[in-house]
Short mmCIF file of C-alpha atoms and ligand atoms in Angstrom, two decimals:
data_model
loop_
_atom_site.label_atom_id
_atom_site.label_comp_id
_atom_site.label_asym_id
_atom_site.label_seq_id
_atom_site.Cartn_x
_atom_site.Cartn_y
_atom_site.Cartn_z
CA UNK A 1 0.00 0.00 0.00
CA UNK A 2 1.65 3.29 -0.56
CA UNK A 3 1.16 6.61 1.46
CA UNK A 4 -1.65 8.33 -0.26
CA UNK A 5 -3.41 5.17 0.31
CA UNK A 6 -2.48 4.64 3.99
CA UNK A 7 -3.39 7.99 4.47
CA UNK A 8 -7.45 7.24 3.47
CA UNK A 9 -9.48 6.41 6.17
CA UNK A 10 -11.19 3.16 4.67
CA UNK A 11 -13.89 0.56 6.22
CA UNK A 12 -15.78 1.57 9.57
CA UNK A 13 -13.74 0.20 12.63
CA UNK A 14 -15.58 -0.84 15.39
CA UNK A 15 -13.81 1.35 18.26
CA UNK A 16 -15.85 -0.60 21.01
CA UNK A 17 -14.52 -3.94 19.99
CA UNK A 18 -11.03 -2.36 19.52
CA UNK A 19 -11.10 -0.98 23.14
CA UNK A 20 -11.72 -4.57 24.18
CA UNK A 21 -7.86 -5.26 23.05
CA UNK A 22 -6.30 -3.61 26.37
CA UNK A 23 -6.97 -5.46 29.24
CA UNK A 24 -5.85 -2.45 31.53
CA UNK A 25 -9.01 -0.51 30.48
CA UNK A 26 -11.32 -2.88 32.70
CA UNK A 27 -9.65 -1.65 35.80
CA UNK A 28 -11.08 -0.02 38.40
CA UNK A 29 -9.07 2.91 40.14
CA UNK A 30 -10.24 4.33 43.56
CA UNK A 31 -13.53 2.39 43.04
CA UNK A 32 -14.16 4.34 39.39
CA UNK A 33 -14.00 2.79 36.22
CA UNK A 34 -10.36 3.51 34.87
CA UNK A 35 -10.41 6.26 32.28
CA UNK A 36 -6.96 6.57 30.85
CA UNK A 37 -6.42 10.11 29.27
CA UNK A 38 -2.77 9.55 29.38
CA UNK A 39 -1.55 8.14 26.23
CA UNK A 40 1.55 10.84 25.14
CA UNK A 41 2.41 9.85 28.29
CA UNK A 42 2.85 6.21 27.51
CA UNK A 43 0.13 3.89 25.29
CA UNK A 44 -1.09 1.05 26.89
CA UNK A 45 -0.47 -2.17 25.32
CA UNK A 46 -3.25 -4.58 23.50
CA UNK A 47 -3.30 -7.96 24.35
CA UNK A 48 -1.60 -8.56 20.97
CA UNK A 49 1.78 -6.99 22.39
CA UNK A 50 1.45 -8.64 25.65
CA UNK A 51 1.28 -11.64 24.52
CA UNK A 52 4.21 -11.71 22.06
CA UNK A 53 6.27 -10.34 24.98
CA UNK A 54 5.03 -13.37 27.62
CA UNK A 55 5.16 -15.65 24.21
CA UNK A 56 9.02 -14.70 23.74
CA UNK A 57 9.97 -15.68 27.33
CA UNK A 58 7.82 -18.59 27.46
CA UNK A 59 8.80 -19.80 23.86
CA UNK A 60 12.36 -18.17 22.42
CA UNK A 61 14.18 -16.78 24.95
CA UNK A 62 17.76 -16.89 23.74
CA UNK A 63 20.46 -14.56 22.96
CA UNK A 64 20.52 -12.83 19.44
CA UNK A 65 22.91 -13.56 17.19
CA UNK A 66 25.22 -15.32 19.41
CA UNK A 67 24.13 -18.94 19.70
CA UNK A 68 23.72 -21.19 16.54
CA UNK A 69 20.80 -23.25 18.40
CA UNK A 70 16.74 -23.23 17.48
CA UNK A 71 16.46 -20.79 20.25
CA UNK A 72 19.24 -18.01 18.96
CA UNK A 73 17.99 -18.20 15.44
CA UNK A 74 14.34 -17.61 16.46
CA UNK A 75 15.32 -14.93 18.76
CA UNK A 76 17.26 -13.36 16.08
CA UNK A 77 14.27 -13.57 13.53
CA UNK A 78 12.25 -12.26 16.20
CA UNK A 79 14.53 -9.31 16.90
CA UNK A 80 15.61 -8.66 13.11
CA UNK A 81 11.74 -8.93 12.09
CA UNK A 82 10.96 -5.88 14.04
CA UNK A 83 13.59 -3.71 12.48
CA UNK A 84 11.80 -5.02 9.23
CA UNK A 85 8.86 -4.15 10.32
CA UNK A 86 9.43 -0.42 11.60
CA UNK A 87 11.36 0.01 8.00
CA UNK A 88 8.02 -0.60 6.58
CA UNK A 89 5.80 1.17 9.08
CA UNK A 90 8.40 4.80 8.80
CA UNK A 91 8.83 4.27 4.99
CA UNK A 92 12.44 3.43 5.23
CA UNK A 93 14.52 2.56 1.66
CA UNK A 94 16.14 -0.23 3.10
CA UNK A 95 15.96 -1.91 6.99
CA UNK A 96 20.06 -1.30 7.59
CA UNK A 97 18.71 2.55 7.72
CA UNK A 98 17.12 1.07 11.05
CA UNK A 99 18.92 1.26 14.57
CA UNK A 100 16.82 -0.49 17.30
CA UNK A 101 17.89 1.82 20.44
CA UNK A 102 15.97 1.72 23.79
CA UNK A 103 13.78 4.87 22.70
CA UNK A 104 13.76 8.17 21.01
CA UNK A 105 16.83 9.31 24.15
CA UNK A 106 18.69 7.08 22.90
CA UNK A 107 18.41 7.80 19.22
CA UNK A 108 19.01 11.33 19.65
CA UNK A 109 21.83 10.82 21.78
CA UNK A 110 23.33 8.54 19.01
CA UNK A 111 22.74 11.31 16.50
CA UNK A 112 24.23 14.16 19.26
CA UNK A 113 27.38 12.28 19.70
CA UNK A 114 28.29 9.77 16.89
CA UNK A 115 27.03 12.47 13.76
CA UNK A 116 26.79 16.04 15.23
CA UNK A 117 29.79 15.91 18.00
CA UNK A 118 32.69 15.00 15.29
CA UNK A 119 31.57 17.68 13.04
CA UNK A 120 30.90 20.78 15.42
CA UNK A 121 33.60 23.79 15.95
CA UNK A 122 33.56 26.86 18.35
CA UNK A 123 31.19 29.11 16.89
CA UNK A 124 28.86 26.27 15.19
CA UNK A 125 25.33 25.97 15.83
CA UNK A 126 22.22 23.50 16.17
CA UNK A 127 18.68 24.88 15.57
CA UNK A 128 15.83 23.54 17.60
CA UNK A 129 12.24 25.06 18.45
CA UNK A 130 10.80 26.46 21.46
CA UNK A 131 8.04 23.50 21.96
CA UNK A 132 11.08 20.36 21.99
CA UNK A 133 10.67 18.17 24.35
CA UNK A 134 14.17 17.90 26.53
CA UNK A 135 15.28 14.63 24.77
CA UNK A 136 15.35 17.31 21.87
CA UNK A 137 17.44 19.84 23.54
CA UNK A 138 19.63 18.46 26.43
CA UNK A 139 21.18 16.25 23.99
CA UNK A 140 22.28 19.02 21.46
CA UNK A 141 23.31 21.23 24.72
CA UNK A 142 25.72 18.57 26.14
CA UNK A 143 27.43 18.42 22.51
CA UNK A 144 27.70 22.14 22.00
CA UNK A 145 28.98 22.39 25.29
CA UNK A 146 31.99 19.92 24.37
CA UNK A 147 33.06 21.88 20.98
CA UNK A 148 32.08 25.33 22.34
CA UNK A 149 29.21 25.35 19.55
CA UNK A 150 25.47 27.08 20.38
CA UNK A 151 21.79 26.68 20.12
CA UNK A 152 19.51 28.98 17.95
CA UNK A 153 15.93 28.42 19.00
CA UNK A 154 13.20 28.95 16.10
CA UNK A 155 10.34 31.09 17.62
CA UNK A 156 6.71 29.88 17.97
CA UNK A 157 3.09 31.81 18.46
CA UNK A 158 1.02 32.52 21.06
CA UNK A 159 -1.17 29.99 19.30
CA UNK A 160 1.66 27.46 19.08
CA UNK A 161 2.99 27.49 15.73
CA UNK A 162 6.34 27.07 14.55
CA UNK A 163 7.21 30.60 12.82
CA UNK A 164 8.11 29.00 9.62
CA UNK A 165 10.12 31.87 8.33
CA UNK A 166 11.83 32.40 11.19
CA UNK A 167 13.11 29.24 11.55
CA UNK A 168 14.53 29.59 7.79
CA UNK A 169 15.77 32.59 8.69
CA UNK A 170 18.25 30.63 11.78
CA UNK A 171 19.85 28.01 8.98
CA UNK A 172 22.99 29.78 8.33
CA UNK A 173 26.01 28.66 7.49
CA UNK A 174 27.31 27.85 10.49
CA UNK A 175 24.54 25.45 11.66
CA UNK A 176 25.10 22.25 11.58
CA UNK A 177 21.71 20.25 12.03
CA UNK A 178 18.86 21.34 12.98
CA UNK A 179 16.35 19.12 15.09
CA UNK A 180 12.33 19.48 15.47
CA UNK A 181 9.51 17.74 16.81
CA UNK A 182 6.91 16.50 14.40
CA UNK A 183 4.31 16.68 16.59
CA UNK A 184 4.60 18.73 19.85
CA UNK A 185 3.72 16.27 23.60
CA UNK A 186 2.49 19.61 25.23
CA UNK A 187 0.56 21.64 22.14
CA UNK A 188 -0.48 18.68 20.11
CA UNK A 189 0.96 21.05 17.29
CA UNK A 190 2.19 18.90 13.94
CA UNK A 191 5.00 20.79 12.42
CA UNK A 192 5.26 20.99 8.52
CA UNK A 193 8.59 18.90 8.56
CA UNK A 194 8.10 18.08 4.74
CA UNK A 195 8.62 22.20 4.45
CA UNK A 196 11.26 22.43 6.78
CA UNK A 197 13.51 19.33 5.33
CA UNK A 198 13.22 21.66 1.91
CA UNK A 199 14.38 24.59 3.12
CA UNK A 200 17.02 22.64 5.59
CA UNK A 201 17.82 20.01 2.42
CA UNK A 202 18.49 23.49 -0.01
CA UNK A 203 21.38 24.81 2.78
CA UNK A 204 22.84 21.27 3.13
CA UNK A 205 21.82 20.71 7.04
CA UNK A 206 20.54 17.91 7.94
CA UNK A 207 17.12 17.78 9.56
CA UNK A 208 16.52 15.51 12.56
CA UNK A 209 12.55 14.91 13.42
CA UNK A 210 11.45 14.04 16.80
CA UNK A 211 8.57 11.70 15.65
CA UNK A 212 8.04 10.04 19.58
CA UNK A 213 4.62 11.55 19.39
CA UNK A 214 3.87 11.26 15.76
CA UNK A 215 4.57 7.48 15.01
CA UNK A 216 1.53 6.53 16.89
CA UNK A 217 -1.12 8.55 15.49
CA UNK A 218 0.04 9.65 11.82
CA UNK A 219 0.99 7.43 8.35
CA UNK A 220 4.50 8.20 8.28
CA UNK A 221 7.13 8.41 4.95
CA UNK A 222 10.46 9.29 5.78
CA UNK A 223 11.34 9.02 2.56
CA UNK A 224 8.01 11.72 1.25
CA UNK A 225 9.18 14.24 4.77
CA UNK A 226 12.68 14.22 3.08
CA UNK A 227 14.81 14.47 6.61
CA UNK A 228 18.08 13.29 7.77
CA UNK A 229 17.12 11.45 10.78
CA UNK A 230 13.81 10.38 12.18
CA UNK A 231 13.51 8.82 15.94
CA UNK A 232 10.31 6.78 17.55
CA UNK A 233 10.01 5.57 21.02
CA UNK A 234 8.01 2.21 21.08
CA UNK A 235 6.29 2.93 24.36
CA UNK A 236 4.04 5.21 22.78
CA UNK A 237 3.11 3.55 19.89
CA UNK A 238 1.97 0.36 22.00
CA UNK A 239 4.87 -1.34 22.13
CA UNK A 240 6.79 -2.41 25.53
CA UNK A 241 9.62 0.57 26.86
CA UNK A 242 12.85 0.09 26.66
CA UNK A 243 12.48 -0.02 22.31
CA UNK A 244 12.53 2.81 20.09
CA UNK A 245 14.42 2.90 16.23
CA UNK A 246 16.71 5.86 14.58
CA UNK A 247 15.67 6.12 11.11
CA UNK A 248 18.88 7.21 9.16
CA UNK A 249 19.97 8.13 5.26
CA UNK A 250 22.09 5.08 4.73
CA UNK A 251 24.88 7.13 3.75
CA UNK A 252 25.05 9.35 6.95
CA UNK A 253 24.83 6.00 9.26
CA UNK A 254 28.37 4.73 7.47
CA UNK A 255 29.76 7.93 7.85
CA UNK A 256 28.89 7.77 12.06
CA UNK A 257 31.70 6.38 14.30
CA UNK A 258 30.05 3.87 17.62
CA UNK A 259 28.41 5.10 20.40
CA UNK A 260 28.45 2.48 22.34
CA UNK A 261 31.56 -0.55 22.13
CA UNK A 262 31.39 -3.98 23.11
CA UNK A 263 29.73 -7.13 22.03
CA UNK A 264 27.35 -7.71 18.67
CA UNK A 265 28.79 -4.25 17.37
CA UNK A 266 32.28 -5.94 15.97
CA UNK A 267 33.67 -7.66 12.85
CA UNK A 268 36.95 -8.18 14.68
CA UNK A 269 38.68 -7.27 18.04
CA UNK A 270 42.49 -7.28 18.67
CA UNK A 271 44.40 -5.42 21.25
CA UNK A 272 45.88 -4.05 18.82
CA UNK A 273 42.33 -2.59 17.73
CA UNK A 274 39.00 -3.26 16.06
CA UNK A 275 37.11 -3.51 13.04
CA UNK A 276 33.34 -2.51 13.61
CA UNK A 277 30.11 -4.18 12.04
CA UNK A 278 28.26 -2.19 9.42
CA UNK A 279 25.25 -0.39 10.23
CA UNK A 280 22.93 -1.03 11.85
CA UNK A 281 24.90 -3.40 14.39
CA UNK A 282 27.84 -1.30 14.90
CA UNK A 283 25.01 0.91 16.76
CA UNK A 284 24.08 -1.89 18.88
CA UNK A 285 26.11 -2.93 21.39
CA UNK A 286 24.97 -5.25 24.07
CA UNK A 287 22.11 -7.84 24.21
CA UNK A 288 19.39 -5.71 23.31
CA UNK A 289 15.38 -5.96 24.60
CA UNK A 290 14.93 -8.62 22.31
CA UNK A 291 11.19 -9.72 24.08
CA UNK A 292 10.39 -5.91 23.72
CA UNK A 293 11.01 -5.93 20.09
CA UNK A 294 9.20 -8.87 19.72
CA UNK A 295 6.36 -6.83 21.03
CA UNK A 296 7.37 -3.39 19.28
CA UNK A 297 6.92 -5.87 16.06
CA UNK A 298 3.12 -7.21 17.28
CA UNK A 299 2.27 -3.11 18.07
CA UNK A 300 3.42 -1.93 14.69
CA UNK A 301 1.34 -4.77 13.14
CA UNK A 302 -1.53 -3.72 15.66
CA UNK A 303 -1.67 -0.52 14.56
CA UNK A 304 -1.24 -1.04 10.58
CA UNK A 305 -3.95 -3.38 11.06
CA UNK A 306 -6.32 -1.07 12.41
CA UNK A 307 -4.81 1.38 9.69
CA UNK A 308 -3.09 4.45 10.68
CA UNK A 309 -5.57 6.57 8.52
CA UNK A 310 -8.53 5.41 10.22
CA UNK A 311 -6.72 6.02 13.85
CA UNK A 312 -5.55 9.48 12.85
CA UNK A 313 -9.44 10.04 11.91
CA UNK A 314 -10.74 8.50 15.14
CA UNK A 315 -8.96 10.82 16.88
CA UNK A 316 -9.47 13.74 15.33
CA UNK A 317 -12.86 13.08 16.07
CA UNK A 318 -12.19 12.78 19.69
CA UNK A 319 -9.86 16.23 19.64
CA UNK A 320 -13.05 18.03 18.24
CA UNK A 321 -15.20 16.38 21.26
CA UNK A 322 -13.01 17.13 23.81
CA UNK A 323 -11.94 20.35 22.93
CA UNK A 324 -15.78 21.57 22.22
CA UNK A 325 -16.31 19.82 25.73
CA UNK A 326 -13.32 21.69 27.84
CA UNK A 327 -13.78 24.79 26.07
CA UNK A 328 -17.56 24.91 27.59
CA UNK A 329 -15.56 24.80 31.23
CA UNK A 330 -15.77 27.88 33.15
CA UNK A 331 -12.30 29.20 33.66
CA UNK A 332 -10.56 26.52 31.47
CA UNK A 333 -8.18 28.36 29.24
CA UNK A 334 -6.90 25.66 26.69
CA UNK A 335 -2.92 26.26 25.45
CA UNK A 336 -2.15 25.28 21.37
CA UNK A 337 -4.71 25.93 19.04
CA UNK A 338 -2.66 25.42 16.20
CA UNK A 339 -4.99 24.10 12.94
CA UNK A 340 -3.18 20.97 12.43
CA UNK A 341 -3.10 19.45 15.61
CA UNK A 342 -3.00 15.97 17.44
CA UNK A 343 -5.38 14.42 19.85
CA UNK A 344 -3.24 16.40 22.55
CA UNK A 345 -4.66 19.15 24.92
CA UNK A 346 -2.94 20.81 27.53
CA UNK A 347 -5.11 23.24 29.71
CA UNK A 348 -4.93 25.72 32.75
CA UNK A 349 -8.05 26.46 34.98
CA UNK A 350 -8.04 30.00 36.82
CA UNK A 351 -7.36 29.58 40.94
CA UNK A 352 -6.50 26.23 40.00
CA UNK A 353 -2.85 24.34 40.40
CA UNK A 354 -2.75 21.54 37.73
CA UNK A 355 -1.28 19.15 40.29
CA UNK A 356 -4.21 19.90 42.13
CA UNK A 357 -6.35 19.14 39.50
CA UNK A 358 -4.69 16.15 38.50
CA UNK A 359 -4.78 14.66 41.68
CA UNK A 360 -8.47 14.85 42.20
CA UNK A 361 -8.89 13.67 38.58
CA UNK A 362 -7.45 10.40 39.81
CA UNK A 363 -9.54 10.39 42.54
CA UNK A 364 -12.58 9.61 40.09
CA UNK A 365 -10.26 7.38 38.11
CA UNK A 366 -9.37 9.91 35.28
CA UNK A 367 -5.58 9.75 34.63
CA UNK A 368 -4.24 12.80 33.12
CA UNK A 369 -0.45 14.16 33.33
CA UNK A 370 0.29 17.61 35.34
CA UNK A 371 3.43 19.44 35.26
CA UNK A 372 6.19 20.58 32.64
CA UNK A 373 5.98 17.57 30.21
CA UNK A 374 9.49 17.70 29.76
CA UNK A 375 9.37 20.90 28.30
CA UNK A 376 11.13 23.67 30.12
CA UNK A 377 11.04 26.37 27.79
CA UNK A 378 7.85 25.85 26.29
CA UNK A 379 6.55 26.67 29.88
CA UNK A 380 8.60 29.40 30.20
CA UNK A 381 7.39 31.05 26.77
CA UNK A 382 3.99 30.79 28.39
CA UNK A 383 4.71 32.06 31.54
CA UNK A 384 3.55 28.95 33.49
CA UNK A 385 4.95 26.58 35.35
CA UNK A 386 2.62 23.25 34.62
CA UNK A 387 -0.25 22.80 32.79
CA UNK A 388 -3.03 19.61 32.79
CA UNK A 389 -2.62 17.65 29.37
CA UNK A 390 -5.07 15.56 28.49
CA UNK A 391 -4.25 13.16 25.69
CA UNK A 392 -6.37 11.10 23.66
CA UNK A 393 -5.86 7.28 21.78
CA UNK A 394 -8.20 5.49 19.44
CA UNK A 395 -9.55 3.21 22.47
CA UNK A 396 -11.11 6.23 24.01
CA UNK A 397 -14.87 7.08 23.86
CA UNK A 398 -16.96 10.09 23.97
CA UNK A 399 -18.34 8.94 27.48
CA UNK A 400 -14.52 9.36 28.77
CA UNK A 401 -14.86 12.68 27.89
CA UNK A 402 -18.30 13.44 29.44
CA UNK A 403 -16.50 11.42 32.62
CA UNK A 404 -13.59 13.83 32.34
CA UNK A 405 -15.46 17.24 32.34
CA UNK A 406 -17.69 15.89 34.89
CA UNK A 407 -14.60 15.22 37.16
CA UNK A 408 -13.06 18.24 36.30
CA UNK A 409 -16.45 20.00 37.33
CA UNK A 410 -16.61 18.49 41.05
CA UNK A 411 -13.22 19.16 41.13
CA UNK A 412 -13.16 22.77 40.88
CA UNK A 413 -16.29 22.80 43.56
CA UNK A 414 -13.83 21.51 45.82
CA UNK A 415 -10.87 23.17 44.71
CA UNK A 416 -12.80 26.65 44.60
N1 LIG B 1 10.22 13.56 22.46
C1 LIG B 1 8.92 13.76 22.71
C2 LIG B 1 8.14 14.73 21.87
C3 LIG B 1 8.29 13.07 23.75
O1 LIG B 1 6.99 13.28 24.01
C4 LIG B 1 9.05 12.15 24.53
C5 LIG B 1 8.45 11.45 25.67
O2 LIG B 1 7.64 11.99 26.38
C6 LIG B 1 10.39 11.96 24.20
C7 LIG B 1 10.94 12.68 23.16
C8 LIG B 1 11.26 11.00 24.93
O3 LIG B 1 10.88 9.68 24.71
P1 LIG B 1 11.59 8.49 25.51
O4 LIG B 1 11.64 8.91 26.94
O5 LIG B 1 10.71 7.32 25.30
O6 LIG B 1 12.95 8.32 24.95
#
């Protein structure tokens, strides 16, 4: 299938039945039926993953790539099927452009110190955006640090857009990457990467995307965006933590030096030195979370086969509902309004700490995240210091919402 057809919403899906996929969901918390509002957070898992995780241990536990027994090679297949299998689901030319890593940290980190660290000088420079998350800042910080190179930070709106031009107007000739999210964990904002990869692509920089909040709600192309490097965390895309993937250019992986040494990552070691694997493996040192790819591999299948079109659609249709529902709240002040926008809404209510909030939420059994988000300077651009985020996943319902504002209504009786 390619992209423009992933990208149509096709056949009817029957959410309820879906819903009945995560076990967690028929839990009760504080005596209230468990409404999870949580997702950007972390997903929660289908049965599907779970089981290819408890099927792994029970079934092919073994080392990868190290023992020629039954057991090894399965493992291996198991492990080596999910890069596959995330090639496929990001668009990828080939699977060696995949690195499995523990998460999008990780995979920035790799990119901070194995592409951008050997190429930065004093006076060099990294662009990023007001609304990254810190995995999209600290990481370019520590490296600039080391060669005495800066950041230049693209502006946003009050509404929470990326200022296109302004951005354009940062890639100068001394930057050398620049690295945005795709689609913002506070602001729900989705970011016109295909339009910034141009305009990086024409200066020669290479564009990193932050996609830990897009892979699990949008049909993606790597190849269509046209960036350098594209990073997923599997925990939010309802696959197990500890898993994650670096999408790379082929080209730009064999020109990276290792991260990490030690076993899996060699093709010989001497004392006198030692040759390195190709890419991927010379990225992956160290027995890896081989039962968490095997259930990274069952959530990408998950999700493909409930289609990513018809989940993007799903949700949209939950955004509208819940932000038509919150924006009826007295004193609720939602933050992002940007027009393309994931199922992500972070809010403030006057007199009201979101900690507060969030802990009477739970109190009815509504989960929602208070605080920061990871996201420092996004706060500080709106003069804030925590907002409530709810976030949304195909599995929710319209009656989670009604359950939310109703819990957000006693809450503020009490809180008033
Ligand atoms: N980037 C964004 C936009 C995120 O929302 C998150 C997680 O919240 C991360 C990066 C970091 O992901 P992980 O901790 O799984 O590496």
């Amino acid at each position: 299938m390619n992209l423009r057809e992933r990208m149509q919403p096709d056949a009817a899906v029957d959410w309820l039945r879906v819903r009945e996929d995560f076990p967690i969901l028929r839990r009760s918390i504080h005596g209230k039926p468990l409404v999870y509002l949580d997702s950007a957070n972390t997903a929660q898992k289908p049965r599907q993953v779970i089981e290819a995780v408890d099927r792994f241990y029970r079934e092919h536990n073994a080392n990868v790539s190290r023992a020629v027994h039954q057991l090894g090679e399965e493992a291996t297949a198991l492990y080596e099927g999910a890069r596959d299998k995330l090639a496929a689901f990001l668009g990828a030319s080939h699977r060696d452009e995949i690195v499995l890593t523990s998460g999008t940290t990780m995979a920035t980190n790799l990119v901070a110190y194995s592409y951008a660290l050997p190429r930065l000088k004093a006076g060099d420079a990294i662009v990023v955006t007001t609304m990254e998350h810190h995995a999209n800042i600290v990481p370019w910080q520590l490296v600039c640090g080391r060669a005495g190179a800066h950041l230049k930070v693209a502006p946003i709106t009050e509404s929470g857009e990326l200022v296109v031009e302004k951005f354009v107007e940062l890639l100068t000739p001394e930057v050398k990457l620049a690295g945005v999210v795709h689609v913002s964990n506070v602001l729900g904002t989705v970011n016109p990467v295909k339009r910034l990869a141009r305009e990086c692509r024409k200066r020669g920089i290479p564009l990193l995307v932050d996609g830990s909040q897009a892979a699990p709600h949008l049909a993606l192309d790597v190849k269509s965006i046209g960036c350098d490097f594209y990073v997923i965390t599997g925990h939010k895309m309802c696959g197990p933590t500890g898993t994650g993937a670096l999408w790379a250019r082929r080209e730009l992986l064999e020109t990276m030096p290792p991260f990490f040494g030690g076993g899996e990552m060699i093709r010989e070691v001497k004392f006198s030195g030692t040759t390195f694997a190709d890419p991927p493996h010379k990225f992956e040192a160290g027995t890896p979370n081989t039962a968490g790819f095997a259930g990274l591999a069952a959530a990408v299948d998950y999700l493909q086969g409930i289609g990513m079109a018809n989940i993007a659609a799903r949700e949209r249709e939950l955004l509208d509902c819940a932000t038509r529902r919150l924006n009826d709240v007295p004193g609720l002040r939602i933050i992002g309004h940007a027009p393309d926008k994931a199922a992500v809404i972070s809010f403030l209510i006057d007199g009201v700490h979101a900690h507060d909030l969030a802990t009477l939420l739970d109190q009815e059994g509504v989960a929602v995240r208070s605080g920061h988000h990871c996201a420092h300077p996004l706060m500080q651009f709106y003069g804030v210091a925590a907002t409530c985020r709810v976030s949304l996943a195909f599995w929710n319902t319209e009656a989670e919402i009604d359950a939310l504002v109703e819990a957000i209504s006693r809450a503020r009786e009490l809180l008033a």
